[in-house]
Coordinates of C-alpha atoms and ligand atoms in Angstrom, one line a residue:
Chain A
M1 CA 120.7 74.3 118.1
A2 CA 119.1 75.3 121.4
E3 CA 115.4 75.7 121.4
V4 CA 113.9 79.0 122.2
D5 CA 110.7 79.6 124.2
I6 CA 108.0 81.7 122.4
R7 CA 104.6 83.0 123.3
L8 CA 102.2 84.3 120.8
T9 CA 98.5 84.8 120.2
L10 CA 97.2 82.4 117.6
N11 CA 93.7 83.0 116.4
G12 CA 92.9 84.8 119.6
E13 CA 94.3 82.1 121.9
E14 CA 97.5 82.4 123.9
R15 CA 100.0 79.7 122.9
S16 CA 103.5 79.0 124.0
A17 CA 106.1 76.6 122.6
S18 CA 109.7 75.7 122.4
V19 CA 111.1 75.9 118.9
E20 CA 114.4 75.6 117.0
P21 CA 115.3 79.1 115.6
R22 CA 115.3 77.7 112.0
L23 CA 111.7 76.6 112.2
L24 CA 109.6 78.6 109.7
L25 CA 106.4 80.1 111.0
S26 CA 104.5 78.2 108.2
D27 CA 105.8 74.9 109.6
F28 CA 105.1 75.9 113.2
I29 CA 101.5 76.6 112.2
R30 CA 101.0 73.4 110.2
H31 CA 103.1 70.8 112.1
H32 CA 103.3 72.1 115.6
M33 CA 99.9 73.8 115.9
R34 CA 98.2 71.3 113.5
L35 CA 96.5 74.1 111.6
T36 CA 96.8 72.8 108.1
G37 CA 94.7 75.4 106.4
T38 CA 97.8 77.5 105.8
H39 CA 99.3 76.1 102.6
V40 CA 102.9 76.0 101.5
G41 CA 103.6 76.3 97.8
C42 CA 107.1 77.6 97.1
E43 CA 108.8 78.5 100.4
H44 CA 110.5 81.6 98.9
G45 CA 107.8 84.2 99.1
V46 CA 106.5 84.1 95.5
C47 CA 103.2 82.2 95.6
G48 CA 101.4 83.7 98.6
A49 CA 99.7 80.4 99.6
C50 CA 101.2 80.7 103.1
T51 CA 99.9 84.3 103.8
V52 CA 98.8 84.9 107.3
I53 CA 97.9 88.0 109.2
V54 CA 100.6 89.1 111.7
D55 CA 99.8 92.1 114.0
G56 CA 97.2 93.2 111.5
E57 CA 99.3 93.0 108.3
P58 CA 99.3 90.3 105.6
Q59 CA 102.7 88.5 105.6
R60 CA 104.4 85.4 104.2
S61 CA 104.6 82.8 107.0
C62 CA 107.3 81.0 104.9
L63 CA 109.6 84.0 105.2
M64 CA 109.3 84.4 108.9
F65 CA 110.9 82.2 111.6
A66 CA 108.5 81.1 114.4
V67 CA 110.9 82.8 116.9
Q68 CA 110.1 86.1 115.2
A69 CA 106.4 85.7 116.1
D70 CA 107.2 85.8 119.8
G71 CA 104.9 88.4 121.3
A72 CA 102.9 88.8 118.1
S73 CA 99.3 88.1 117.2
V74 CA 99.0 85.7 114.3
E75 CA 95.8 84.9 112.5
T76 CA 95.3 82.0 110.1
I77 CA 92.5 80.9 107.8
E78 CA 91.1 78.9 110.7
G79 CA 90.7 82.2 112.6
V80 CA 88.4 83.9 110.0
A81 CA 85.8 81.2 110.4
P82 CA 85.8 80.6 114.2
N83 CA 82.4 79.0 114.5
G84 CA 82.5 77.1 111.3
E85 CA 80.6 80.0 109.6
L86 CA 82.3 81.5 106.6
G87 CA 83.9 84.9 107.0
P88 CA 82.8 87.6 104.6
V89 CA 85.7 87.1 102.2
Q90 CA 85.3 83.3 102.2
Q91 CA 81.5 83.7 101.5
A92 CA 82.3 86.0 98.6
F93 CA 84.8 83.4 97.1
H94 CA 82.1 80.7 97.5
E95 CA 79.4 82.8 95.8
A96 CA 81.6 84.1 93.0
H97 CA 83.3 80.7 92.4
G98 CA 86.6 82.3 93.2
M99 CA 88.4 78.9 93.3
Q100 CA 88.8 75.6 91.6
C101 CA 91.3 73.3 93.4
G102 CA 91.4 75.6 96.4
F103 CA 95.1 75.3 97.1
C104 CA 95.7 79.0 96.8
T105 CA 92.4 80.1 98.5
P106 CA 93.5 80.4 102.1
G107 CA 96.3 82.8 101.0
F108 CA 94.0 84.9 98.9
V109 CA 91.4 85.1 101.7
M110 CA 94.1 86.2 104.3
S111 CA 95.5 88.8 101.9
L112 CA 92.1 90.3 101.2
T113 CA 90.8 90.1 104.7
A114 CA 93.8 92.1 105.9
L115 CA 93.4 94.7 103.1
L116 CA 89.6 95.1 103.6
R117 CA 89.9 95.4 107.4
N118 CA 92.6 98.1 107.1
S119 CA 91.0 99.9 104.1
P120 CA 87.3 98.9 103.6
D121 CA 87.0 101.4 100.7
A122 CA 90.1 100.1 98.9
D123 CA 89.9 101.1 95.2
D124 CA 90.3 98.5 92.4
D125 CA 94.0 99.4 92.1
E126 CA 94.6 98.5 95.7
L127 CA 92.6 95.3 95.3
L128 CA 94.7 94.2 92.3
D129 CA 97.9 95.2 94.2
S130 CA 96.9 92.9 97.0
L131 CA 95.8 90.1 94.7
S132 CA 99.2 90.4 92.8
G133 CA 100.8 88.9 95.8
N134 CA 99.0 85.6 95.4
L135 CA 99.3 83.1 92.6
C136 CA 96.5 80.8 91.4
R137 CA 97.3 78.1 88.8
C138 CA 93.6 77.2 88.1
T139 CA 91.1 80.0 87.8
G140 CA 92.7 82.7 85.5
Y141 CA 91.8 85.2 88.3
V142 CA 88.6 86.6 86.8
N143 CA 86.4 85.1 89.4
I144 CA 88.9 85.9 92.1
I145 CA 88.7 89.6 91.2
E146 CA 84.9 89.2 91.2
A147 CA 85.0 87.7 94.7
A148 CA 87.3 90.4 95.9
R149 CA 84.9 93.1 94.7
L150 CA 81.9 91.4 96.2
A151 CA 83.8 91.1 99.6
R152 CA 84.6 94.8 99.4
E153 CA 81.0 95.7 98.8
R154 CA 79.9 93.7 101.9
M155 CA 82.7 94.7 104.2
N156 CA 82.4 98.3 103.2
G157 CA 78.7 98.2 104.0
A158 CA 79.5 96.6 107.4
A159 CA 82.0 99.2 108.4
Chain B
M1 CA 113.7 73.4 101.5
K2 CA 114.5 74.3 105.1
P3 CA 117.2 76.6 106.4
A4 CA 120.4 75.2 108.0
P5 CA 120.6 75.6 111.8
F6 CA 121.7 78.9 113.3
A7 CA 121.9 80.7 116.6
Y8 CA 119.3 83.5 117.0
H9 CA 119.6 86.7 118.9
A10 CA 117.0 89.5 119.1
P11 CA 118.6 92.1 121.4
D12 CA 116.7 95.3 122.3
Q13 CA 119.7 97.7 122.3
L14 CA 121.7 98.9 119.3
D15 CA 125.1 98.4 121.0
E16 CA 124.2 94.7 121.6
V17 CA 123.4 94.4 117.9
L18 CA 126.7 96.0 117.0
A19 CA 128.7 93.8 119.5
L20 CA 127.2 90.6 118.1
L21 CA 127.8 91.8 114.5
G22 CA 131.5 92.4 115.4
D23 CA 132.1 88.7 116.2
Q24 CA 134.8 87.8 113.7
D25 CA 134.8 84.1 114.4
H26 CA 131.4 83.3 113.1
E27 CA 129.4 84.1 110.0
V28 CA 126.9 86.6 111.5
R29 CA 124.1 88.2 109.5
L30 CA 121.5 90.8 110.3
L31 CA 117.9 89.8 109.9
A32 CA 115.8 92.8 109.0
G33 CA 112.5 92.0 107.1
G34 CA 113.9 88.7 106.0
Q35 CA 112.2 89.1 102.6
S36 CA 115.5 88.5 100.7
L37 CA 117.5 86.7 103.4
V38 CA 115.0 84.0 104.3
P39 CA 114.4 82.9 100.7
M40 CA 118.2 82.5 100.3
M41 CA 118.3 80.5 103.6
N42 CA 115.4 78.3 102.5
F43 CA 117.3 77.5 99.4
R44 CA 120.5 77.2 101.4
L45 CA 122.1 79.8 99.2
A46 CA 122.9 81.4 102.6
A47 CA 123.7 79.5 105.8
P48 CA 124.7 82.1 108.4
E49 CA 125.8 80.6 111.8
V50 CA 124.3 83.5 113.7
L51 CA 121.3 85.7 113.0
V52 CA 120.9 89.1 114.8
D53 CA 117.3 90.2 114.4
L54 CA 116.7 93.9 114.5
R55 CA 113.0 93.7 115.4
R56 CA 113.3 94.6 119.1
V57 CA 115.4 97.7 118.6
E58 CA 112.9 100.4 119.0
S59 CA 115.2 103.3 118.1
L60 CA 115.8 101.8 114.6
R61 CA 112.1 102.0 113.7
Q62 CA 112.1 105.8 113.6
L63 CA 111.3 107.8 110.5
R64 CA 112.4 111.4 111.3
H65 CA 111.8 114.6 109.5
S66 CA 114.2 117.1 110.8
G67 CA 114.3 120.9 110.7
D68 CA 116.6 121.2 107.7
G69 CA 114.2 119.1 105.7
T70 CA 116.1 115.9 105.9
L71 CA 114.2 112.6 106.0
A72 CA 116.0 110.0 108.1
I73 CA 114.9 106.4 107.8
G74 CA 116.2 103.9 110.4
A75 CA 117.2 100.3 109.7
G76 CA 114.0 99.0 111.3
V77 CA 111.5 101.0 109.1
R78 CA 109.5 98.8 106.9
Q79 CA 108.6 99.6 103.3
S80 CA 104.9 99.7 104.2
A81 CA 105.6 102.2 106.9
L82 CA 107.4 104.5 104.4
L83 CA 104.4 104.3 102.1
R84 CA 101.9 105.2 104.8
E85 CA 103.8 108.3 105.9
P86 CA 102.2 111.5 104.5
V87 CA 105.4 113.4 105.0
V88 CA 107.0 111.2 102.5
T89 CA 104.2 111.3 100.0
D90 CA 104.2 115.1 100.1
G91 CA 107.9 115.8 100.4
W92 CA 109.5 112.9 98.5
P93 CA 106.8 111.8 96.0
L94 CA 109.5 110.2 93.8
L95 CA 110.6 108.0 96.7
S96 CA 107.1 106.8 97.5
E97 CA 106.1 106.3 93.9
G98 CA 109.2 104.2 93.4
A99 CA 108.8 102.2 96.6
R100 CA 105.2 101.4 95.6
H101 CA 106.7 99.2 92.8
I102 CA 108.5 96.9 95.3
G103 CA 107.0 93.5 95.3
H104 CA 103.5 93.1 96.8
P105 CA 101.9 94.5 100.0
Q106 CA 102.6 91.1 101.7
V107 CA 106.3 91.7 101.1
R108 CA 106.5 95.4 101.8
S109 CA 104.8 94.7 105.2
R110 CA 108.0 93.1 106.4
G111 CA 110.7 94.2 104.1
T112 CA 112.7 97.2 105.2
V113 CA 114.0 100.2 103.3
C114 CA 117.6 99.8 104.6
G115 CA 117.5 96.0 104.0
S116 CA 116.8 96.5 100.4
L117 CA 119.6 99.1 100.2
A118 CA 122.1 96.8 102.0
H119 CA 121.1 93.8 99.9
H120 CA 121.5 95.7 96.7
D121 CA 119.8 93.6 94.1
P122 CA 120.7 95.3 90.8
T123 CA 117.1 95.5 89.7
A124 CA 115.8 96.8 93.1
E125 CA 114.1 100.2 93.0
L126 CA 115.5 101.7 96.3
P127 CA 119.2 101.8 95.4
A128 CA 118.4 103.8 92.1
L129 CA 116.1 106.1 94.1
A130 CA 118.8 106.7 96.7
V131 CA 121.3 107.7 94.0
A132 CA 118.7 109.8 92.2
L133 CA 117.8 111.7 95.4
D134 CA 121.4 112.1 96.7
A135 CA 120.8 110.1 99.8
R136 CA 123.4 109.8 102.5
M137 CA 124.1 106.4 104.1
V138 CA 125.0 106.2 107.8
L139 CA 127.1 103.2 108.6
A140 CA 127.7 101.9 112.1
S141 CA 129.9 99.4 113.8
A142 CA 131.0 98.8 117.4
S143 CA 133.8 101.3 116.8
G144 CA 131.7 104.2 115.5
T145 CA 129.7 105.6 112.6
R146 CA 130.7 107.1 109.3
E147 CA 128.8 108.5 106.3
R148 CA 128.9 107.7 102.6
S149 CA 127.0 109.1 99.6
A150 CA 124.6 106.7 98.0
D151 CA 126.8 106.9 94.9
E152 CA 129.8 105.6 96.9
F153 CA 127.7 103.0 98.8
F154 CA 126.6 100.8 95.9
V155 CA 129.6 98.8 94.5
S156 CA 128.4 96.0 92.4
Y157 CA 125.8 93.1 92.3
Y158 CA 124.8 92.4 95.9
T159 CA 127.9 94.3 97.1
V160 CA 127.9 97.6 99.1
A161 CA 130.6 99.6 100.9
L162 CA 130.0 97.9 104.3
E163 CA 133.0 96.5 106.2
P164 CA 132.7 93.3 108.2
G165 CA 130.9 94.1 111.5
E166 CA 129.3 97.2 110.0
M167 CA 125.6 97.9 109.3
L168 CA 123.5 100.5 107.5
L169 CA 122.1 102.4 110.5
E170 CA 119.9 104.8 108.5
V171 CA 119.5 106.4 105.2
R172 CA 119.0 110.2 104.9
F173 CA 117.2 111.9 102.1
P174 CA 117.9 115.6 101.7
R175 CA 114.9 117.9 101.0
C176 CA 113.7 117.6 97.4
P177 CA 113.8 120.8 95.4
A178 CA 110.2 121.9 95.6
A179 CA 110.1 122.9 91.9
A180 CA 111.5 119.6 90.6
G181 CA 109.2 117.5 88.5
W182 CA 109.6 113.8 89.0
S183 CA 108.7 110.4 87.5
F184 CA 109.3 106.8 88.2
K185 CA 108.6 104.1 85.5
E186 CA 109.5 100.5 85.2
V187 CA 108.9 97.5 83.1
A188 CA 108.3 94.1 84.9
R189 CA 106.9 90.8 83.6
R190 CA 104.1 90.9 86.1
R191 CA 102.9 93.4 88.6
G192 CA 105.1 93.2 91.7
D193 CA 107.9 91.3 90.0
F194 CA 111.4 92.6 90.2
A195 CA 111.8 95.2 87.4
L196 CA 113.5 94.3 84.1
V197 CA 114.4 98.0 83.9
G198 CA 113.3 101.0 85.9
V199 CA 114.0 104.7 85.9
A200 CA 113.8 107.5 88.3
A201 CA 113.7 111.0 86.7
L202 CA 113.9 114.5 88.1
V203 CA 113.7 117.6 86.0
E204 CA 113.8 121.3 86.9
A205 CA 112.7 124.2 84.7
G206 CA 114.8 127.4 84.4
D207 CA 113.3 130.9 84.3
D208 CA 113.6 130.8 80.5
G209 CA 111.3 127.9 80.3
T210 CA 113.9 125.3 79.3
V211 CA 115.3 122.4 81.3
S212 CA 117.9 123.7 83.8
R213 CA 118.6 120.4 85.5
A214 CA 117.9 116.8 84.8
R215 CA 118.6 113.5 86.7
L216 CA 118.1 110.0 85.2
V217 CA 119.0 107.0 87.3
F218 CA 118.2 103.4 86.2
C219 CA 117.9 100.0 87.9
G220 CA 118.3 96.8 86.0
V221 CA 120.7 97.9 83.4
A222 CA 124.1 97.5 85.2
E223 CA 125.8 96.0 88.2
R224 CA 124.7 99.1 90.2
P225 CA 122.4 102.1 89.8
F226 CA 123.2 103.7 86.5
R227 CA 123.2 107.5 86.0
A228 CA 122.7 108.5 82.4
L229 CA 125.0 111.6 82.4
D230 CA 125.1 112.0 78.7
A231 CA 121.4 112.0 78.4
E232 CA 121.0 114.4 81.3
Q233 CA 123.5 116.8 79.7
A234 CA 121.8 116.6 76.3
V235 CA 118.4 117.5 77.8
V236 CA 119.8 120.5 79.5
S237 CA 121.4 121.6 76.2
G238 CA 118.0 121.4 74.5
A239 CA 117.8 117.9 73.1
S240 CA 114.3 116.4 72.9
F241 CA 113.3 113.7 75.4
E242 CA 113.2 111.2 72.5
E243 CA 116.8 112.0 71.6
A244 CA 117.7 111.6 75.3
G245 CA 116.1 108.2 75.2
R246 CA 118.1 107.2 72.2
L247 CA 121.3 108.3 74.0
V248 CA 120.3 106.1 77.0
S249 CA 119.7 103.1 74.7
E250 CA 123.2 103.5 73.3
A251 CA 124.8 104.1 76.7
V252 CA 123.5 101.2 78.7
R253 CA 125.0 97.7 78.6
P254 CA 122.5 95.5 80.4
M255 CA 122.9 91.7 80.7
G256 CA 120.3 89.4 79.1
S257 CA 118.6 86.7 81.1
I258 CA 115.8 84.2 80.7
H259 CA 113.4 87.1 81.6
A260 CA 114.5 89.5 78.8
S261 CA 117.3 89.9 76.3
A262 CA 119.9 92.6 76.6
E263 CA 118.6 94.2 73.5
Y264 CA 115.0 94.4 74.9
R265 CA 116.3 95.9 78.1
R266 CA 118.2 98.5 76.2
E267 CA 115.1 99.5 74.2
C268 CA 113.0 99.6 77.4
A269 CA 115.6 101.8 79.1
G270 CA 115.5 104.4 76.2
E271 CA 111.7 104.4 76.0
L272 CA 111.3 104.6 79.8
A273 CA 113.7 107.5 79.8
A274 CA 111.7 109.5 77.2
R275 CA 108.4 108.8 79.0
A276 CA 109.7 109.6 82.4
L277 CA 111.4 112.8 81.3
S278 CA 108.2 114.1 79.7
E279 CA 106.1 113.2 82.7
A280 CA 108.6 114.8 85.0
W281 CA 108.6 117.9 82.8
E282 CA 104.8 118.1 82.9
R283 CA 104.9 118.1 86.7
A284 CA 107.7 120.6 86.8
T285 CA 105.9 123.1 84.6
G286 CA 102.4 122.4 86.0
G287 CA 101.3 121.2 82.5
Ligands
FAD301 C1 108.0 87.9 96.3 C2 109.0 89.0 96.5 C3 109.0 90.0 95.6 C4 109.9 91.0 95.7 N1 109.9 92.0 94.8 C5 110.8 93.1 95.0 C6 110.9 94.1 94.0 O1 110.1 94.2 93.1 N2 111.8 95.1 94.2 C7 112.7 95.1 95.3 O2 113.5 96.0 95.4 N3 112.6 94.1 96.2 C8 111.8 93.1 96.0 N4 111.8 92.1 97.0 C9 112.8 92.1 98.1 C10 112.3 93.0 99.2 O3 112.3 94.3 98.9 C11 113.2 92.8 100.4 O4 112.5 93.3 101.5 C12 114.5 93.6 100.4 O5 115.3 93.2 99.3 C13 115.4 93.2 101.7 O6 114.9 93.9 102.8 P1 114.7 93.0 104.1 O7 114.4 94.0 105.2 O8 113.6 92.0 103.9 O9 116.1 92.4 104.4 P2 116.6 91.0 104.8 O10 116.0 89.9 103.9 O11 116.4 90.8 106.3 O12 118.2 91.2 104.6 C14 118.7 91.2 103.3 C15 120.2 91.2 103.4 O13 120.7 92.5 103.9 C16 121.3 92.4 105.1 N5 120.8 93.6 105.9 C17 119.5 93.8 106.2 N6 119.4 95.0 106.9 C18 120.7 95.5 107.0 C19 121.2 96.7 107.5 N7 120.5 97.6 108.1 N8 122.6 96.9 107.4 C20 123.4 95.9 106.8 N9 122.9 94.8 106.3 C21 121.6 94.6 106.4 C22 121.0 91.1 105.7 O14 121.9 90.6 106.6 C23 120.8 90.3 104.4 O15 122.1 89.9 104.0 C24 110.9 91.0 96.8 C25 110.8 90.0 97.7 C26 109.9 88.9 97.6 C27 109.9 87.8 98.6
FES302 S1 104.9 79.2 100.4 FE1 105.2 81.2 101.2 S2 105.0 82.4 99.5 FE2 104.9 80.4 98.6
FES303 S1 92.2 77.3 92.7 FE1 93.8 76.0 92.2 S2 95.5 77.2 92.5 FE2 94.0 78.6 92.7

């Protein structure tokens, strides 16, 4: 199939590329842009490992074609730690031990980053609603919830 | 897995969308939020030859609240946009409470209201809500538009009354009776999962303090939204909400699956009916 030209903002930088329409945004990010922090677990929208922020909203990059990101602003886990310094949600996961193997972590961080930027005073119900969209096979979630609350406390203070 | 190749169009005018959709020689599909279609394509359960993306058609992203009290939701309106709209929370609380049960924020941020209605998963919340709230469906093709009631629109599993070349242009919800009490309840294995069973209830109180009107519509118990007419009638004739629940359990014939047996779903339907009716009643009577 004919390739399509796209232009998007990826972690604040203008990027352009020529892609096949069937290329998933997740594969574009990982294989074409070489940003492998976005993980792919299920490719059908269930696990949340591939979550990125598109135009300010958390979305599944495995359920979007790269062509649909034409004109959009996409932020990946690499974008929340631009100078190698952990972002507030990452720092909270580190301190609260919100991870074990780490496979699910980028997805959780992107979901929570989007939530807390849009609503810094999100209540526990909103936190859990957001966390419900990401699966973790290791931790049992207790420390992830802990990390989410810690991140809220800090980001709320900053706002 | 990866999707099969397809040709991609993202026109910015509705008539271009309808012209592309009218192509009889290829398998053409609309791409709205992609939250049901893309998983099916990734699994190769669907392999359309042409995708027509609605994302650039500005006119479809409108959510209008008109003078006669109707809420019109265009084919481009995302579920998250619906939930953010105060007009909806105030005027159609049943609709927003039900829509809050759809998947996760990361899914609702792309998935559209009309996409869910057109896809018609039998456990989806929105089709049941559309039937409960007497929604009107506006269907459009290159040759014009027509209207159907929600009740006529949903045919069977993943099947709706759309002809080839036709799309759901918008869904219109009439004004909710201000005095109606409402409730939405569902049982799912995990938060955000598709419901095993869900129910939308509306109740109105008459001047004599009894139930004058009741509406009970379920998802997950049949091949399309199921309206429990017997239970509605019984409640208006003075039956208790528990009795209505028992009537529901007897009336529904859900299918069992690996997620839950038919019997469990039947029990859930009855229990949810009783709880939803009493919550709706409390709201109707300010109790
Ligand atoms: C993890 C996960 C959990 C989910 N949980 C739930 C849940 O609990 N409850 C629930 O109801 N849904 C759930 N969904 C599905 C979600 O609500 C979808 O958004 C919805 O079913 C389809 O809407 P869409 O805009 O994404 O449509 P798409 O995926 O783009 O399209 C779906 C189908 O409808 C057709 N279509 C789309 N728009 C139109 C239109 N305007 N006219 C005619 N045809 C059209 C498409 O061609 C396609 O065949 C879940 C999805 C995921 C990935
Ligand atoms: S890889 Fe996208 S949700 Fe699992
Ligand atoms: S830490 Fe291993 S999957 Fe979450």
